[in-house]
Amino acid sequence: MSSRFLMSDAGHYGVHYQINPWMQPDVWSTDPAARIAALKASEDLSAALMAAGATVERIPGVAGLPDLVFPANAAIVLDGKVLLARFRHPERQGEEAVFRAAFHDLKARGLVDDVVELPDGVLQEGAGDAIWDGNRGFFWVGHGQRSTDNSIAAIETVFGQAVVSLELASDRFYHLDTCFCPLQGGKLLYYPPAFTPAALTAIHAHVAPQDRIVASDEDAAAFCVNAVNIGQHLIMAQPPAGLRARLESKGFQVTAIDLAPFILSGGGAYCMTLRLDRRSKAEMACAAE
Ligand code: ARG
């Protein structure tokens, strides 16, 4: 069965405010080629997903909501259930209603089953801070920068799944998906300096040393940890040569996309997408009857 992703059109994308240290509105506004480059980068990413066998659902961009191009922050989706996000920064809060409507449309089309809201007082920025680990059968949940720690209990309750909490230590790696990427076969690409000592202890308790692939400062700053993994395919922003070689030596097929216009907003391949069809129990190949 092919995997299904949500993406948002990049027509209204831009870097117009600064809510993380990567965002550079001045660089964006003085580069006349930036808008065209962003449209091309978004098309290249969706083409790479489709080349890896995925289906891509697209929603239109909205003027005044430039970060709508990062649907990983819109919701957590598992087993057909959509838990809508609540954003920390006022600059992104306008996206909530747009994504709510988009998920209700997906429900009407039968692509998701249920759309639910977070409890009051919880901030949670979607799959950017809650990553399902299909090999281990639990969510890794990031908090401390954008999502609040009370999101942990909310996610456990809504999905009825276990959660491992990871506190993020750096404002440069403000969503879990900027520094943490579980891969096919139980491997993990991650950037240790982004985590508190307790979070690193939790990671190391669950992931054996031979399964850990440590990203360097350069790999993390190139937004390569923010990657989409579909089977053996790994789709990411342009990796430093050393990282590509390490991933290929472990059997991954790396597709590199020039995502510079989105890195200027603090985002990469993973957060420009949201996986819609993830199941907690991998589907069994079984006979028709
Ligand atoms: N400019 C966006 C923000 O600061 C980028 C979001 C990237 N998303 C992610 N899941 N890493 O919110």
GROMACS .gro file of N, CA, C and O in nm, residues 48-121:
model
  296
   48ALA      N    1   0.967   1.391  -0.543
   48ALA     CA    2   1.051   1.287  -0.481
   48ALA      C    3   0.966   1.191  -0.398
   48ALA      O    4   0.990   1.070  -0.398
   49LEU      N    5   0.864   1.245  -0.329
   49LEU     CA    6   0.774   1.157  -0.253
   49LEU      C    7   0.704   1.060  -0.347
   49LEU      O    8   0.695   0.940  -0.321
   50MET      N    9   0.656   1.115  -0.458
   50MET     CA   10   0.582   1.030  -0.552
   50MET      C   11   0.676   0.928  -0.618
   50MET      O   12   0.638   0.813  -0.638
   51ALA      N   13   0.799   0.969  -0.645
   51ALA     CA   14   0.895   0.875  -0.704
   51ALA      C   15   0.926   0.761  -0.606
   51ALA      O   16   0.961   0.650  -0.648
   52ALA      N   17   0.910   0.788  -0.477
   52ALA     CA   18   0.931   0.682  -0.376
   52ALA      C   19   0.803   0.602  -0.353
   52ALA      O   20   0.795   0.522  -0.260
   53GLY      N   21   0.699   0.628  -0.435
   53GLY     CA   22   0.578   0.547  -0.429
   53GLY      C   23   0.465   0.608  -0.348
   53GLY      O   24   0.361   0.545  -0.329
   54ALA      N   25   0.484   0.732  -0.299
   54ALA     CA   26   0.382   0.793  -0.213
   54ALA      C   27   0.277   0.868  -0.294
   54ALA      O   28   0.300   0.905  -0.408
   55THR      N   29   0.163   0.891  -0.229
   55THR     CA   30   0.058   0.977  -0.282
   55THR      C   31   0.066   1.109  -0.205
   55THR      O   32   0.090   1.108  -0.084
   56VAL      N   33   0.044   1.222  -0.274
   56VAL     CA   34   0.052   1.352  -0.208
   56VAL      C   35  -0.082   1.425  -0.220
   56VAL      O   36  -0.132   1.445  -0.330
   57GLU      N   37  -0.140   1.461  -0.105
   57GLU     CA   38  -0.260   1.546  -0.101
   57GLU      C   39  -0.212   1.689  -0.080
   57GLU      O   40  -0.124   1.713   0.004
   58ARG      N   41  -0.271   1.784  -0.154
   58ARG     CA   42  -0.223   1.922  -0.140
   58ARG      C   43  -0.335   2.012  -0.094
   58ARG      O   44  -0.449   1.999  -0.138
   59ILE      N   45  -0.303   2.106  -0.005
   59ILE     CA   46  -0.400   2.210   0.027
   59ILE      C   47  -0.344   2.344  -0.021
   59ILE      O   48  -0.222   2.361  -0.030
   60PRO      N   49  -0.431   2.439  -0.054
   60PRO     CA   50  -0.382   2.569  -0.103
   60PRO      C   51  -0.315   2.648   0.008
   60PRO      O   52  -0.348   2.632   0.126
   61GLY      N   53  -0.221   2.735  -0.030
   61GLY     CA   54  -0.164   2.829   0.066
   61GLY      C   55  -0.264   2.939   0.098
   61GLY      O   56  -0.366   2.953   0.030
   62VAL      N   57  -0.236   3.016   0.201
   62VAL     CA   58  -0.325   3.125   0.242
   62VAL      C   59  -0.239   3.250   0.266
   62VAL      O   60  -0.138   3.243   0.337
   63ALA      N   61  -0.280   3.361   0.207
   63ALA     CA   62  -0.205   3.486   0.225
   63ALA      C   63  -0.197   3.521   0.374
   63ALA      O   64  -0.296   3.507   0.446
   64GLY      N   65  -0.081   3.561   0.419
   64GLY     CA   66  -0.064   3.601   0.559
   64GLY      C   67  -0.027   3.486   0.650
   64GLY      O   68  -0.001   3.508   0.769
   65LEU      N   69  -0.025   3.363   0.597
   65LEU     CA   70   0.014   3.246   0.678
   65LEU      C   71   0.130   3.172   0.610
   65LEU      O   72   0.113   3.061   0.560
   66PRO      N   73   0.248   3.234   0.609
   66PRO     CA   74   0.358   3.176   0.530
   66PRO      C   75   0.403   3.039   0.578
   66PRO      O   76   0.448   2.957   0.498
   67ASP      N   77   0.390   3.012   0.709
   67ASP     CA   78   0.439   2.884   0.762
   67ASP      C   79   0.338   2.769   0.747
   67ASP      O   80   0.363   2.657   0.793
   68LEU      N   81   0.228   2.797   0.677
   68LEU     CA   82   0.133   2.691   0.644
   68LEU      C   83   0.199   2.582   0.558
   68LEU      O   84   0.147   2.471   0.547
   69VAL      N   85   0.314   2.614   0.500
   69VAL     CA   86   0.387   2.513   0.419
   69VAL      C   87   0.449   2.403   0.505
   69VAL      O   88   0.512   2.313   0.451
   70PHE      N   89   0.432   2.413   0.638
   70PHE     CA   90   0.490   2.311   0.727
   70PHE      C   91   0.379   2.231   0.795
   70PHE      O   92   0.356   2.243   0.916
   71PRO      N   93   0.308   2.145   0.720
   71PRO     CA   94   0.193   2.074   0.779
   71PRO      C   95   0.231   1.971   0.885
   71PRO      O   96   0.142   1.923   0.957
   72ALA      N   97   0.360   1.937   0.897
   72ALA     CA   98   0.397   1.848   1.008
   72ALA      C   99   0.353   1.908   1.141
   72ALA      O  100   0.329   1.836   1.237
   73ASN      N  101   0.339   2.041   1.144
   73ASN     CA  102   0.300   2.107   1.269
   73ASN      C  103   0.150   2.117   1.288
   73ASN      O  104   0.103   2.167   1.390
   74ALA      N  105   0.074   2.068   1.189
   74ALA     CA  106  -0.071   2.088   1.192
   74ALA      C  107  -0.143   1.991   1.285
   74ALA      O  108  -0.248   2.023   1.339
   75ALA      N  109  -0.089   1.870   1.301
   75ALA     CA  110  -0.162   1.766   1.373
   75ALA      C  111  -0.072   1.645   1.393
   75ALA      O  112   0.031   1.632   1.328
   76ILE      N  113  -0.116   1.557   1.483
   76ILE     CA  114  -0.059   1.422   1.493
   76ILE      C  115  -0.164   1.329   1.431
   76ILE      O  116  -0.283   1.340   1.465
   77VAL      N  117  -0.121   1.239   1.344
   77VAL     CA  118  -0.215   1.147   1.280
   77VAL      C  119  -0.168   1.004   1.301
   77VAL      O  120  -0.053   0.970   1.266
   78LEU      N  121  -0.254   0.922   1.358
   78LEU     CA  122  -0.223   0.780   1.374
   78LEU      C  123  -0.353   0.701   1.372
   78LEU      O  124  -0.452   0.742   1.436
   79ASP      N  125  -0.354   0.589   1.301
   79ASP     CA  126  -0.472   0.501   1.295
   79ASP      C  127  -0.598   0.577   1.253
   79ASP      O  128  -0.708   0.551   1.305
   80GLY      N  129  -0.582   0.672   1.163
   80GLY     CA  130  -0.696   0.747   1.113
   80GLY      C  131  -0.744   0.857   1.205
   80GLY      O  132  -0.837   0.931   1.171
   81LYS      N  133  -0.682   0.870   1.321
   81LYS     CA  134  -0.724   0.975   1.415
   81LYS      C  135  -0.631   1.096   1.403
   81LYS      O  136  -0.509   1.081   1.403
   82VAL      N  137  -0.690   1.215   1.395
   82VAL     CA  138  -0.615   1.339   1.379
   82VAL      C  139  -0.630   1.422   1.507
   82VAL      O  140  -0.741   1.462   1.543
   83LEU      N  141  -0.519   1.448   1.574
   83LEU     CA  142  -0.522   1.537   1.691
   83LEU      C  143  -0.468   1.672   1.646
   83LEU      O  144  -0.348   1.686   1.615
   84LEU      N  145  -0.557   1.771   1.639
   84LEU     CA  146  -0.519   1.902   1.586
   84LEU      C  147  -0.420   1.972   1.679
   84LEU      O  148  -0.428   1.960   1.801
   85ALA      N  149  -0.329   2.048   1.617
   85ALA     CA  150  -0.225   2.118   1.694
   85ALA      C  151  -0.277   2.248   1.754
   85ALA      O  152  -0.379   2.302   1.712
   86ARG      N  153  -0.203   2.298   1.853
   86ARG     CA  154  -0.223   2.435   1.902
   86ARG      C  155  -0.084   2.499   1.908
   86ARG      O  156   0.006   2.448   1.974
   87PHE      N  157  -0.070   2.612   1.839
   87PHE     CA  158   0.062   2.674   1.821
   87PHE      C  159   0.098   2.768   1.936
   87PHE      O  160   0.012   2.836   1.993
   88ARG      N  161   0.228   2.775   1.965
   88ARG     CA  162   0.277   2.865   2.069
   88ARG      C  163   0.274   3.011   2.023
   88ARG      O  164   0.232   3.099   2.097
   89HIS      N  165   0.318   3.036   1.899
   89HIS     CA  166   0.338   3.175   1.858
   89HIS      C  167   0.214   3.230   1.786
   89HIS      O  168   0.160   3.164   1.696
   90PRO      N  169   0.173   3.352   1.821
   90PRO     CA  170   0.057   3.414   1.753
   90PRO      C  171   0.074   3.415   1.602
   90PRO      O  172  -0.025   3.401   1.528
   91GLU      N  173   0.199   3.428   1.554
   91GLU     CA  174   0.223   3.432   1.409
   91GLU      C  175   0.168   3.307   1.338
   91GLU      O  176   0.135   3.312   1.220
   92ARG      N  177   0.161   3.194   1.409
   92ARG     CA  178   0.115   3.070   1.345
   92ARG      C  179  -0.025   3.028   1.388
   92ARG      O  180  -0.079   2.931   1.333
   93GLN      N  181  -0.084   3.099   1.484
   93GLN     CA  182  -0.213   3.050   1.536
   93GLN      C  183  -0.325   3.056   1.432
   93GLN      O  184  -0.418   2.976   1.438
   94GLY      N  185  -0.312   3.145   1.335
   94GLY     CA  186  -0.412   3.152   1.227
   94GLY      C  187  -0.417   3.026   1.143
   94GLY      O  188  -0.516   3.001   1.072
   95GLU      N  189  -0.312   2.947   1.147
   95GLU     CA  190  -0.311   2.822   1.070
   95GLU      C  191  -0.408   2.718   1.127
   95GLU      O  192  -0.449   2.626   1.056
   96GLU      N  193  -0.441   2.732   1.256
   96GLU     CA  194  -0.520   2.626   1.321
   96GLU      C  195  -0.654   2.605   1.251
   96GLU      O  196  -0.694   2.492   1.222
   97ALA      N  197  -0.723   2.716   1.222
   97ALA     CA  198  -0.856   2.704   1.159
   97ALA      C  199  -0.845   2.649   1.017
   97ALA      O  200  -0.931   2.571   0.973
   98VAL      N  201  -0.739   2.688   0.947
   98VAL     CA  202  -0.721   2.642   0.809
   98VAL      C  203  -0.697   2.491   0.808
   98VAL      O  204  -0.759   2.416   0.731
   99PHE      N  205  -0.610   2.445   0.896
   99PHE     CA  206  -0.583   2.301   0.900
   99PHE      C  207  -0.704   2.223   0.953
   99PHE      O  208  -0.732   2.113   0.906
  100ARG      N  209  -0.776   2.281   1.049
  100ARG     CA  210  -0.897   2.212   1.101
  100ARG      C  211  -0.993   2.184   0.983
  100ARG      O  212  -1.041   2.072   0.966
  101ALA      N  213  -1.016   2.288   0.903
  101ALA     CA  214  -1.107   2.271   0.788
  101ALA      C  215  -1.050   2.168   0.690
  101ALA      O  216  -1.125   2.084   0.637
  102ALA      N  217  -0.918   2.172   0.669
  102ALA     CA  218  -0.857   2.078   0.573
  102ALA      C  219  -0.873   1.934   0.621
  102ALA      O  220  -0.903   1.843   0.542
  103PHE      N  221  -0.858   1.912   0.752
  103PHE     CA  222  -0.872   1.774   0.802
  103PHE      C  223  -1.018   1.729   0.798
  103PHE      O  224  -1.045   1.611   0.773
  104HIS      N  225  -1.112   1.821   0.821
  104HIS     CA  226  -1.252   1.780   0.807
  104HIS      C  227  -1.284   1.743   0.662
  104HIS      O  228  -1.359   1.649   0.637
  105ASP      N  229  -1.221   1.814   0.567
  105ASP     CA  230  -1.237   1.775   0.425
  105ASP      C  231  -1.180   1.636   0.401
  105ASP      O  232  -1.241   1.553   0.331
  106LEU      N  233  -1.062   1.609   0.457
  106LEU     CA  234  -1.001   1.477   0.438
  106LEU      C  235  -1.089   1.369   0.498
  106LEU      O  236  -1.102   1.259   0.446
  107LYS      N  237  -1.155   1.404   0.610
  107LYS     CA  238  -1.246   1.308   0.674
  107LYS      C  239  -1.366   1.283   0.582
  107LYS      O  240  -1.407   1.168   0.562
  108ALA      N  241  -1.420   1.390   0.525
  108ALA     CA  242  -1.535   1.374   0.436
  108ALA      C  243  -1.499   1.286   0.316
  108ALA      O  244  -1.584   1.214   0.262
  109ARG      N  245  -1.372   1.291   0.276
  109ARG     CA  246  -1.327   1.207   0.163
  109ARG      C  247  -1.285   1.067   0.207
  109ARG      O  248  -1.238   0.987   0.126
  110GLY      N  249  -1.296   1.039   0.337
  110GLY     CA  250  -1.263   0.904   0.385
  110GLY      C  251  -1.114   0.879   0.402
  110GLY      O  252  -1.073   0.764   0.420
  111LEU      N  253  -1.034   0.985   0.397
  111LEU     CA  254  -0.888   0.964   0.408
  111LEU      C  255  -0.841   0.963   0.553
  111LEU      O  256  -0.730   0.918   0.583
  112VAL      N  257  -0.921   1.019   0.645
  112VAL     CA  258  -0.899   1.004   0.790
  112VAL      C  259  -1.036   0.978   0.852
  112VAL      O  260  -1.140   1.006   0.789
  113ASP      N  261  -1.037   0.928   0.975
  113ASP     CA  262  -1.164   0.886   1.035
  113ASP      C  263  -1.220   0.985   1.135
  113ASP      O  264  -1.342   0.996   1.152
  114ASP      N  265  -1.129   1.052   1.206
  114ASP     CA  266  -1.172   1.125   1.325
  114ASP      C  267  -1.082   1.247   1.342
  114ASP      O  268  -0.961   1.235   1.324
  115VAL      N  269  -1.141   1.362   1.377
  115VAL     CA  270  -1.061   1.483   1.399
  115VAL      C  271  -1.089   1.531   1.541
  115VAL      O  272  -1.205   1.561   1.573
  116VAL      N  273  -0.988   1.535   1.626
  116VAL     CA  274  -1.012   1.570   1.766
  116VAL      C  275  -0.925   1.687   1.810
  116VAL      O  276  -0.822   1.716   1.750
  117GLU      N  277  -0.972   1.753   1.917
  117GLU     CA  278  -0.907   1.876   1.967
  117GLU      C  279  -0.825   1.844   2.092
  117GLU      O  280  -0.859   1.756   2.170
  118LEU      N  281  -0.721   1.922   2.114
  118LEU     CA  282  -0.642   1.912   2.236
  118LEU      C  283  -0.721   1.967   2.354
  118LEU      O  284  -0.804   2.058   2.337
  119PRO      N  285  -0.693   1.918   2.477
  119PRO     CA  286  -0.753   1.981   2.594
  119PRO      C  287  -0.704   2.126   2.609
  119PRO      O  288  -0.599   2.162   2.558
  120ASP      N  289  -0.782   2.207   2.681
  120ASP     CA  290  -0.741   2.346   2.709
  120ASP      C  291  -0.606   2.346   2.779
  120ASP      O  292  -0.574   2.256   2.856
  121GLY      N  293  -0.528   2.450   2.753
  121GLY     CA  294  -0.404   2.469   2.828
  121GLY      C  295  -0.286   2.387   2.778
  121GLY      O  296  -0.179   2.389   2.837
   0.00000   0.00000   0.00000
